[in-house]
């Protein structure tokens, strides 16, 4: 009994929100972590300085390298407009899953992230929005309690503040180590978005490589507007599972952004170089009249 | 009597003789009228749904259907719905809302079907939009997990005010086989996986993901279906009464799922 009280108190402390007070630039130490060499698609060796200039898109073949959450935000936000939300939010190892705590520690050390999503408030061309950006370097961007909670809080923040919401998805699906509670985050995030939508909130979902499983089957698929980066793998079931199930090879381009667009699940495919201006346009088109977003 | 292991419960949950949605509908409801089709392109028999009377009152019933014979199994795709099945479920849920009748769902699926056409028609979107629709229904929603609760394909019919689970039913983020193959690259270690996944009815109640365990006869539900129908009927009717009495269906359901995994759900569970 005392033990369970102690555990609950620990949970409360761990989940307690800590909101940063100031709008800043994105901390450089985070951004500097994302660096690449060889293009996995065409094999081209591109100097890192050039990749930074092309927003980490291969200049030879157009391959969009997955980018970390802070790096992504740095490509989009106006300077000095970044304010991170729930930066320290983590969840306990509720299943007492063997080895999970150690793996989390290792992932935190390797990426400088506390979880697989960064949520923030920031401006694009002077227009304020709320962002949730998944980071596939952290447990493949898989959704556990903390990721689901941070996304939900971002939705609620946008709802309260009357701001548009932009989510960049990149996820392998559910966080296995959190079992059924990770599954429940699908319902939690979808329910929050349903409410946000009913209150007139604008939600732009941007699908990036890869977006699969429980994230595809929840918040990633619920945008008022859905964008995708070129060539991203997007689906519910992974290609390997499908091949095993149906016993045949999948066609070229199956579950890629272009395939989804063709099948009616994406409004537009937007190359990274045009992402900021596209989001800016969408924010402008949905601007509430008579409201000050400055 | 020795405690049944999680792996044994997985086997019981999948037992071919276990009562399924169609059995519960004929045992617990009267005047069932099946509603077929998603009104877009297809009828998906992996989800069975319609309108019926429960204790004399109209309700919408929706559940996964696995089928009894091999032929039925094939026709129902072994209870693995495609997007059309979830879109049919959405259609029935909207009607339930329109006609102000409770929704009762029975969950028993290995998961949503991982197939080529299912992907082409938006399996992910179909599940996501079912979740969001169900979360906001302003009528009572009760779910009974009767067999396998496999991943998002199960959850899509389980955003309910009360989630009841049969004693030997299981409910998990993915199958123990899938879990073992991802974790250890060895699906034959599924039994081991079942033990650490916390997927039994009691585990789920402890984690706040289900509300109540419905006891089964010794040896499992297939040993005495009549006794199971009586137990499910009792639990369902009690849960429905309680939810109706509490009112504020959408708000309470929202709060329940909003708290999943966070301190709020712990408070509710106590
Ligand atoms: Zn390249």
XYZ file of C-alpha atoms and ligand atoms in Angstrom:
565
model
C 0.000 0.000 0.000
C 2.753 2.431 1.010
C 4.716 1.229 -1.941
C 1.924 2.035 -4.349
C 1.527 5.489 -2.827
C 5.210 6.125 -3.305
C 4.987 4.944 -6.900
C 2.078 7.234 -7.571
C 3.916 10.186 -6.131
C 6.903 9.379 -8.290
C 4.680 9.295 -11.323
C 3.237 12.672 -10.429
C 6.697 14.139 -10.120
C 7.924 12.579 -13.320
C 4.924 13.703 -15.303
C 4.824 17.166 -13.839
C 4.903 19.778 -16.538
C 7.780 22.153 -16.696
C 7.157 24.935 -19.103
C 10.032 27.104 -20.238
C 9.251 30.730 -19.656
C 11.201 32.321 -22.473
C 11.066 32.305 -26.229
C 14.503 31.523 -27.540
C 16.417 30.116 -30.434
C 16.588 26.338 -30.531
C 19.526 25.207 -28.386
C 22.480 24.620 -30.722
C 23.706 21.590 -28.858
C 20.566 19.701 -29.907
C 20.724 20.662 -33.561
C 24.384 19.821 -33.873
C 23.628 16.171 -33.104
C 22.054 15.475 -36.484
C 24.701 14.787 -39.100
C 24.942 12.375 -42.018
C 27.430 11.180 -44.583
C 26.447 8.806 -47.325
C 23.043 8.851 -49.067
C 21.334 5.512 -48.382
C 19.387 5.815 -51.633
C 21.970 6.634 -54.301
C 25.176 6.201 -52.321
C 26.419 9.711 -53.025
C 28.922 11.116 -50.560
C 27.800 14.637 -49.826
C 29.749 16.970 -47.540
C 27.866 17.810 -44.361
C 28.096 21.506 -45.060
C 26.342 21.027 -48.376
C 23.675 18.789 -46.806
C 22.959 21.512 -44.270
C 22.459 23.941 -47.136
C 20.028 21.571 -48.925
C 18.098 20.935 -45.685
C 19.459 17.388 -45.630
C 18.040 16.479 -49.004
C 20.452 14.596 -51.249
C 21.451 17.001 -54.050
C 22.029 14.021 -56.389
C 18.750 12.062 -55.996
C 16.428 14.136 -53.812
C 16.407 11.611 -50.952
C 15.050 13.244 -47.808
C 17.239 12.224 -44.899
C 15.272 11.739 -41.695
C 16.055 14.712 -39.485
C 15.822 15.111 -35.743
C 13.065 17.113 -34.106
C 15.111 20.176 -33.142
C 16.776 20.293 -36.538
C 13.367 20.103 -38.181
C 12.067 22.961 -36.073
C 15.143 25.030 -36.840
C 14.283 24.756 -40.542
C 10.792 26.123 -39.951
C 10.632 28.572 -37.102
C 11.305 32.281 -37.096
C 14.368 33.114 -35.045
C 13.825 33.659 -31.352
C 10.279 32.298 -31.498
C 10.915 28.794 -30.102
C 9.439 27.899 -26.756
C 9.529 24.249 -25.806
C 6.572 22.671 -23.976
C 6.762 19.834 -21.468
C 10.465 19.455 -22.121
C 11.129 17.157 -19.175
C 8.027 14.992 -19.377
C 8.774 11.286 -19.108
C 6.711 8.247 -18.129
C 7.506 5.465 -15.675
C 8.278 1.903 -16.718
C 4.730 0.858 -15.848
C 5.131 -2.746 -16.977
C 8.487 -3.049 -15.199
C 9.709 -4.224 -18.553
C 13.147 -5.813 -18.192
C 15.934 -3.622 -19.560
C 13.635 -0.776 -20.618
C 14.964 1.818 -18.180
C 18.516 1.143 -19.317
C 17.538 1.409 -22.975
C 15.773 4.701 -22.305
C 18.857 6.054 -20.581
C 21.019 5.027 -23.506
C 18.642 6.624 -26.020
C 18.593 9.855 -24.022
C 22.346 9.943 -23.889
C 22.722 9.204 -27.596
C 20.155 11.727 -28.839
C 20.005 14.454 -26.206
C 16.226 14.002 -26.229
C 14.105 13.014 -23.240
C 11.457 11.352 -25.418
C 10.579 10.650 -29.040
C 8.740 13.908 -29.603
C 9.540 17.569 -29.097
C 6.568 19.863 -28.560
C 6.872 23.594 -28.864
C 5.264 26.887 -29.626
C 6.774 28.990 -32.351
C 6.172 31.259 -35.315
C 6.275 30.746 -39.050
C 6.520 34.062 -40.879
C 5.165 35.778 -37.818
C 2.214 33.432 -37.295
C 2.135 31.499 -34.062
C 1.439 27.757 -34.043
C 1.897 24.751 -31.786
C 4.237 22.013 -33.018
C 4.802 18.382 -32.174
C 7.738 16.864 -34.007
C 8.495 13.164 -33.685
C 12.110 12.051 -33.758
C 12.822 8.626 -35.217
C 16.240 8.471 -33.556
C 14.563 7.916 -30.205
C 13.079 4.376 -30.066
C 12.064 4.777 -33.710
C 9.676 7.545 -32.690
C 7.465 4.871 -31.183
C 4.481 6.031 -29.154
C 4.478 5.247 -25.471
C 2.756 7.049 -22.625
C 5.119 10.036 -22.578
C 4.955 10.588 -26.329
C 1.166 10.248 -26.325
C 0.888 12.560 -23.337
C 3.138 15.214 -24.892
C 1.203 15.143 -28.165
C -2.096 15.331 -26.256
C -0.853 18.253 -24.192
C 0.262 20.019 -27.362
C -3.252 19.545 -28.776
C -4.763 20.890 -25.560
C -2.354 23.809 -25.513
C -3.337 24.713 -29.072
C -7.001 24.350 -28.129
C -6.734 26.620 -25.101
C -4.662 29.215 -26.903
C -6.733 29.109 -30.094
C -3.612 28.300 -32.130
C -3.154 26.054 -35.155
C -1.451 22.724 -34.579
C 1.222 21.185 -36.801
C 2.449 17.642 -36.160
C 5.382 16.081 -37.996
C 5.076 12.307 -37.682
C 7.931 9.824 -37.941
C 7.305 6.605 -36.087
C 7.715 2.860 -36.125
C 4.389 2.535 -34.284
C 3.648 1.625 -30.688
C 6.293 1.458 -27.949
C 6.290 -2.292 -27.300
C 7.888 -1.985 -23.880
C 4.859 -0.078 -22.606
C 2.386 -2.693 -23.768
C -1.310 -1.907 -23.648
C -0.702 1.597 -22.294
C 1.075 2.503 -25.502
C -1.925 1.228 -27.472
C -4.207 3.425 -25.372
C -2.292 6.514 -26.490
C -3.893 6.063 -29.902
C -7.321 6.624 -28.362
C -6.065 9.444 -26.155
C -4.466 11.472 -28.950
C -7.357 10.840 -31.359
C -9.913 11.909 -28.756
C -7.991 15.113 -28.030
C -7.827 15.947 -31.738
C -11.542 15.276 -32.113
C -12.219 17.877 -29.430
C -9.743 20.345 -30.861
C -11.425 19.965 -34.252
C -14.890 20.427 -32.772
C -13.687 23.727 -31.311
C -12.610 24.870 -34.774
C -8.891 24.212 -34.398
C -6.749 23.741 -37.499
C -4.554 20.643 -37.524
C -1.945 20.125 -40.225
C -0.452 16.620 -40.250
C 2.897 16.210 -41.992
C 3.938 12.631 -42.703
C 7.656 11.968 -42.906
C 9.761 8.858 -43.337
C 8.741 6.486 -41.837
C 5.230 6.806 -40.396
C 3.689 3.446 -39.557
C 1.613 1.460 -37.066
C -0.208 3.100 -34.209
C 0.827 6.621 -35.159
C -0.571 6.176 -38.679
C -3.700 4.655 -37.138
C -4.231 7.650 -34.864
C -3.127 11.276 -34.924
C -1.093 11.188 -38.144
C -4.213 10.334 -40.157
C -6.530 12.913 -38.623
C -5.298 16.175 -40.157
C -7.581 18.782 -41.661
C -4.748 19.044 -44.130
C -2.311 16.184 -44.690
C 1.092 16.778 -46.244
C 3.880 14.292 -46.892
C 7.566 14.584 -47.628
C 8.549 12.915 -50.932
C 9.316 9.208 -50.841
C 8.297 8.646 -47.215
C 7.125 5.179 -46.170
C 3.631 5.624 -44.746
C 1.310 2.806 -43.753
C -0.448 0.915 -41.010
C 1.244 -2.469 -41.350
C 4.937 -2.619 -42.183
C 5.919 -3.934 -45.645
C 7.656 -7.004 -44.197
C 4.554 -8.062 -42.260
C 2.378 -7.579 -45.339
C 4.726 -9.626 -47.524
C 4.711 -12.435 -44.975
C 0.918 -12.313 -44.703
C 0.045 -12.266 -48.391
C 3.030 -14.332 -49.523
C 4.018 -12.099 -52.397
C 6.376 -9.263 -53.202
C 4.963 -5.767 -52.870
C 4.889 -3.525 -55.930
C 7.490 -0.797 -56.395
C 6.503 2.405 -54.617
C 3.923 0.674 -52.398
C 3.161 2.720 -49.243
C 5.281 5.629 -50.396
C 4.018 9.220 -50.226
C 3.257 9.245 -53.946
C 1.187 6.060 -53.578
C -0.794 7.598 -50.730
C -1.429 10.748 -52.703
C -2.644 8.663 -55.633
C -4.993 6.726 -53.326
C -6.470 9.849 -51.820
C -4.853 10.002 -48.379
C -2.561 13.008 -48.811
C -3.428 16.536 -49.938
C 0.000 17.330 -51.295
C 3.540 16.052 -51.339
C 5.797 18.874 -50.289
C 9.575 18.792 -50.693
C 11.468 19.959 -47.660
C 12.660 23.082 -49.437
C 9.032 24.210 -49.782
C 7.722 23.069 -46.421
C 8.033 26.368 -44.615
C 6.312 28.405 -47.325
C 3.565 25.767 -47.666
C 2.855 25.793 -43.944
C 2.991 29.570 -43.989
C 0.391 29.646 -46.765
C -1.873 27.217 -44.907
C -1.635 29.253 -41.716
C -2.500 32.383 -43.683
C -5.465 30.685 -45.398
C -6.862 29.571 -42.059
C -6.154 32.728 -40.143
C -9.059 33.729 -37.993
C -10.198 37.158 -39.032
C -9.911 39.954 -36.553
C -7.474 37.993 -34.409
C -3.999 39.115 -33.639
C -1.460 36.387 -34.219
C 1.515 38.713 -33.966
C -6.046 -25.415 -8.950
C -2.873 -24.069 -10.490
C -2.894 -20.524 -11.810
C -3.383 -20.378 -15.571
C -0.367 -18.877 -17.301
C -0.649 -15.924 -19.679
C 0.355 -18.158 -22.587
C -2.411 -20.610 -21.671
C -4.889 -17.757 -21.619
C -3.734 -16.716 -25.090
C -4.529 -20.247 -26.269
C -7.938 -20.185 -24.554
C -8.704 -16.762 -26.027
C -8.064 -18.224 -29.486
C -9.840 -21.537 -28.901
C -11.918 -22.515 -31.940
C -14.917 -23.423 -29.766
C -14.966 -20.141 -27.912
C -18.226 -18.200 -28.230
C -17.951 -15.317 -30.672
C -19.863 -12.142 -31.438
C -22.621 -13.954 -33.345
C -23.176 -16.265 -30.356
C -23.420 -13.377 -27.918
C -25.855 -11.599 -30.192
C -28.200 -14.577 -30.394
C -27.912 -15.369 -26.691
C -28.191 -11.893 -25.183
C -30.245 -9.880 -27.669
C -33.558 -10.247 -29.489
C -34.800 -9.015 -32.851
C -31.315 -8.572 -34.299
C -31.268 -6.855 -37.677
C -27.889 -7.076 -39.397
C -26.679 -3.968 -41.238
C -24.147 -4.667 -43.949
C -21.752 -2.595 -45.972
C -19.698 0.569 -45.703
C -21.720 2.402 -48.428
C -18.501 3.067 -50.295
C -17.286 -0.115 -51.874
C -17.626 -3.267 -49.829
C -19.215 -5.421 -47.158
C -16.602 -6.697 -44.719
C -17.867 -9.787 -42.855
C -14.965 -9.555 -40.375
C -17.125 -7.041 -38.560
C -20.697 -7.969 -37.731
C -23.077 -5.199 -36.790
C -26.679 -4.156 -36.580
C -29.560 -3.117 -34.391
C -31.176 -5.320 -31.752
C -33.139 -5.171 -28.553
C -31.303 -5.593 -25.277
C -33.721 -6.152 -22.409
C -36.368 -4.652 -24.661
C -34.441 -1.491 -25.587
C -32.896 -0.795 -28.991
C -29.097 -0.867 -29.086
C -26.457 -0.884 -31.786
C -24.287 -4.003 -31.635
C -20.922 -4.243 -33.378
C -18.266 -6.921 -33.050
C -15.451 -8.750 -34.761
C -16.486 -11.986 -36.416
C -14.105 -14.877 -36.904
C -16.596 -17.481 -38.098
C -17.043 -21.042 -36.857
C -16.147 -23.347 -39.740
C -13.067 -23.076 -41.919
C -15.275 -21.803 -44.695
C -16.668 -19.095 -42.414
C -13.191 -18.330 -41.129
C -12.066 -17.670 -44.682
C -15.104 -15.547 -45.485
C -14.512 -13.485 -42.339
C -10.773 -13.307 -42.957
C -10.287 -14.893 -39.504
C -11.719 -11.812 -37.851
C -9.188 -9.423 -39.351
C -11.125 -6.438 -40.722
C -10.125 -4.224 -43.583
C -10.820 -0.486 -43.648
C -14.309 -1.207 -45.014
C -15.176 -3.039 -41.796
C -14.193 -0.052 -39.686
C -16.070 2.290 -42.001
C -19.152 0.122 -41.632
C -18.708 0.327 -37.856
C -18.507 4.113 -38.130
C -21.706 4.187 -40.120
C -23.489 2.184 -37.430
C -22.049 4.349 -34.659
C -23.303 7.506 -36.360
C -26.752 5.934 -36.557
C -26.589 5.018 -32.895
C -25.856 8.655 -32.151
C -28.679 9.789 -34.417
C -31.252 7.451 -32.895
C -29.918 7.876 -29.355
C -29.254 4.232 -28.656
C -26.353 2.716 -26.734
C -23.490 1.031 -28.580
C -22.357 -2.393 -27.411
C -19.224 -3.851 -28.959
C -17.640 -7.290 -28.789
C -13.914 -7.439 -29.402
C -12.286 -10.575 -30.779
C -9.636 -10.073 -33.445
C -6.012 -10.978 -34.068
C -5.757 -7.427 -35.449
C -6.651 -5.335 -38.460
C -5.638 -7.102 -41.662
C -2.127 -6.331 -42.893
C -2.829 -6.617 -46.605
C -2.119 -4.806 -49.827
C -5.677 -3.678 -50.540
C -6.264 -2.804 -46.901
C -3.318 -0.407 -47.101
C -4.424 0.978 -50.465
C -7.812 1.823 -48.984
C -6.387 3.408 -45.866
C -6.356 0.954 -42.986
C -4.606 3.532 -40.801
C -7.075 6.284 -41.627
C -10.027 3.954 -41.068
C -8.856 3.011 -37.577
C -7.876 6.567 -36.657
C -11.211 8.034 -37.699
C -13.086 5.287 -35.858
C -11.161 6.123 -32.689
C -11.948 9.812 -32.929
C -15.601 9.232 -33.801
C -16.090 6.739 -30.998
C -14.422 9.021 -28.474
C -17.080 11.679 -29.022
C -20.285 9.597 -29.254
C -22.881 11.084 -26.974
C -24.497 7.744 -26.146
C -23.403 5.006 -23.726
C -20.715 2.719 -25.151
C -19.851 -0.618 -23.534
C -17.177 -2.998 -24.813
C -16.769 -6.658 -23.955
C -13.412 -8.145 -24.926
C -14.459 -11.738 -25.477
C -11.370 -13.327 -27.034
C -8.338 -11.731 -28.626
C -7.911 -7.988 -28.366
C -5.296 -7.549 -31.054
C -3.765 -4.100 -31.271
C -5.303 -1.096 -33.043
C -7.786 -3.324 -34.836
C -9.289 -4.175 -31.438
C -9.040 -0.696 -29.924
C -10.966 0.743 -32.874
C -14.084 -0.940 -31.433
C -13.172 -0.386 -27.798
C -13.230 3.331 -26.986
C -15.970 2.690 -24.457
C -17.284 4.058 -21.187
C -16.756 0.623 -19.667
C -14.401 -2.043 -20.997
C -15.223 -5.500 -19.666
C -12.968 -8.476 -20.273
C -13.649 -12.159 -20.026
C -11.269 -13.855 -17.637
C -9.305 -15.618 -20.365
C -9.509 -12.873 -22.950
C -6.285 -11.076 -23.810
C -5.685 -7.550 -25.068
C -2.332 -6.328 -26.244
C -0.348 -3.910 -28.339
C 0.575 -6.716 -30.704
C 0.446 -10.499 -30.742
C 2.899 -12.397 -28.517
C 4.329 -13.915 -31.729
C 4.900 -10.483 -33.241
C 6.325 -9.244 -29.978
C 8.785 -12.123 -29.722
C 9.831 -11.784 -33.313
C 10.576 -8.069 -32.926
C 12.226 -8.378 -29.559
C 14.177 -11.617 -29.970
C 13.832 -12.227 -33.720
C 12.177 -15.504 -32.747
C 8.403 -15.882 -32.904
C 8.584 -19.321 -31.258
C 9.261 -17.551 -27.968
C 5.669 -16.230 -27.966
C 4.905 -18.001 -24.685
C 7.705 -16.164 -22.964
C 6.554 -12.905 -24.524
C 2.998 -13.439 -23.270
C 4.277 -13.561 -19.707
C 6.033 -10.198 -19.806
C 3.526 -8.337 -21.997
C 0.873 -7.951 -19.269
C -1.984 -8.857 -21.572
C -4.386 -10.775 -19.339
C -7.685 -9.355 -18.134
C -6.348 -8.929 -14.620
C -3.215 -7.164 -15.898
C -5.350 -4.753 -17.887
C -7.580 -3.905 -14.960
C -4.471 -3.287 -12.842
C -3.103 -0.948 -15.522
C -6.411 0.911 -15.824
C -6.921 -0.163 -19.444
C -9.952 -2.337 -18.618
C -12.561 -1.962 -15.905
C -13.745 -5.388 -14.956
C -13.056 -9.094 -15.322
C -15.966 -11.416 -16.150
C -15.328 -14.887 -14.703
C -15.275 -17.917 -16.979
C -16.119 -21.528 -16.217
C -13.245 -23.816 -15.391
C -11.408 -24.842 -18.530
C -12.529 -21.768 -20.440
C -15.606 -20.260 -22.080
C -15.985 -23.061 -24.633
C -16.550 -25.584 -21.815
C -19.850 -24.005 -20.834
C -21.046 -21.247 -23.183
C -24.429 -20.973 -21.404
C -22.738 -20.031 -18.149
C -20.632 -17.466 -20.014
C -23.694 -15.888 -21.621
C -25.295 -15.519 -18.203
C -22.134 -13.941 -16.757
C -21.654 -11.575 -19.711
C -25.321 -10.617 -19.638
C -25.132 -9.784 -15.957
C -21.950 -7.740 -16.304
C -23.177 -5.962 -19.427
C -26.518 -5.038 -17.966
C -24.890 -3.767 -14.789
C -22.339 -1.736 -16.742
C -24.979 -0.261 -19.025
C -27.200 0.714 -16.086
C -24.274 2.337 -14.386
C -23.190 4.320 -17.456
C -26.749 5.449 -18.167
C -27.144 6.546 -14.549
C -23.912 8.530 -14.584
C -24.823 10.337 -17.822
C -22.428 12.732 -19.558
C -21.299 9.862 -21.789
C -18.850 11.615 -24.118
C -17.235 13.648 -21.371
C -16.724 10.682 -19.049
C -15.373 8.541 -21.860
C -13.024 11.341 -22.843
C -11.694 11.658 -19.324
C -11.222 7.923 -19.043
C -9.016 7.720 -22.139
C -7.372 11.074 -21.485
C -5.996 9.598 -18.299
C -4.528 6.428 -19.822
C -1.058 5.905 -18.406
C -1.025 9.162 -16.449
C -1.812 9.935 -12.796
C -5.405 10.760 -13.671
C -6.138 7.176 -14.667
C -4.503 5.939 -11.493
C -6.907 8.006 -9.468
C -9.861 6.708 -11.420
C -8.720 3.135 -10.994
C -8.620 3.335 -7.221
Zn 20.974 10.394 -52.930
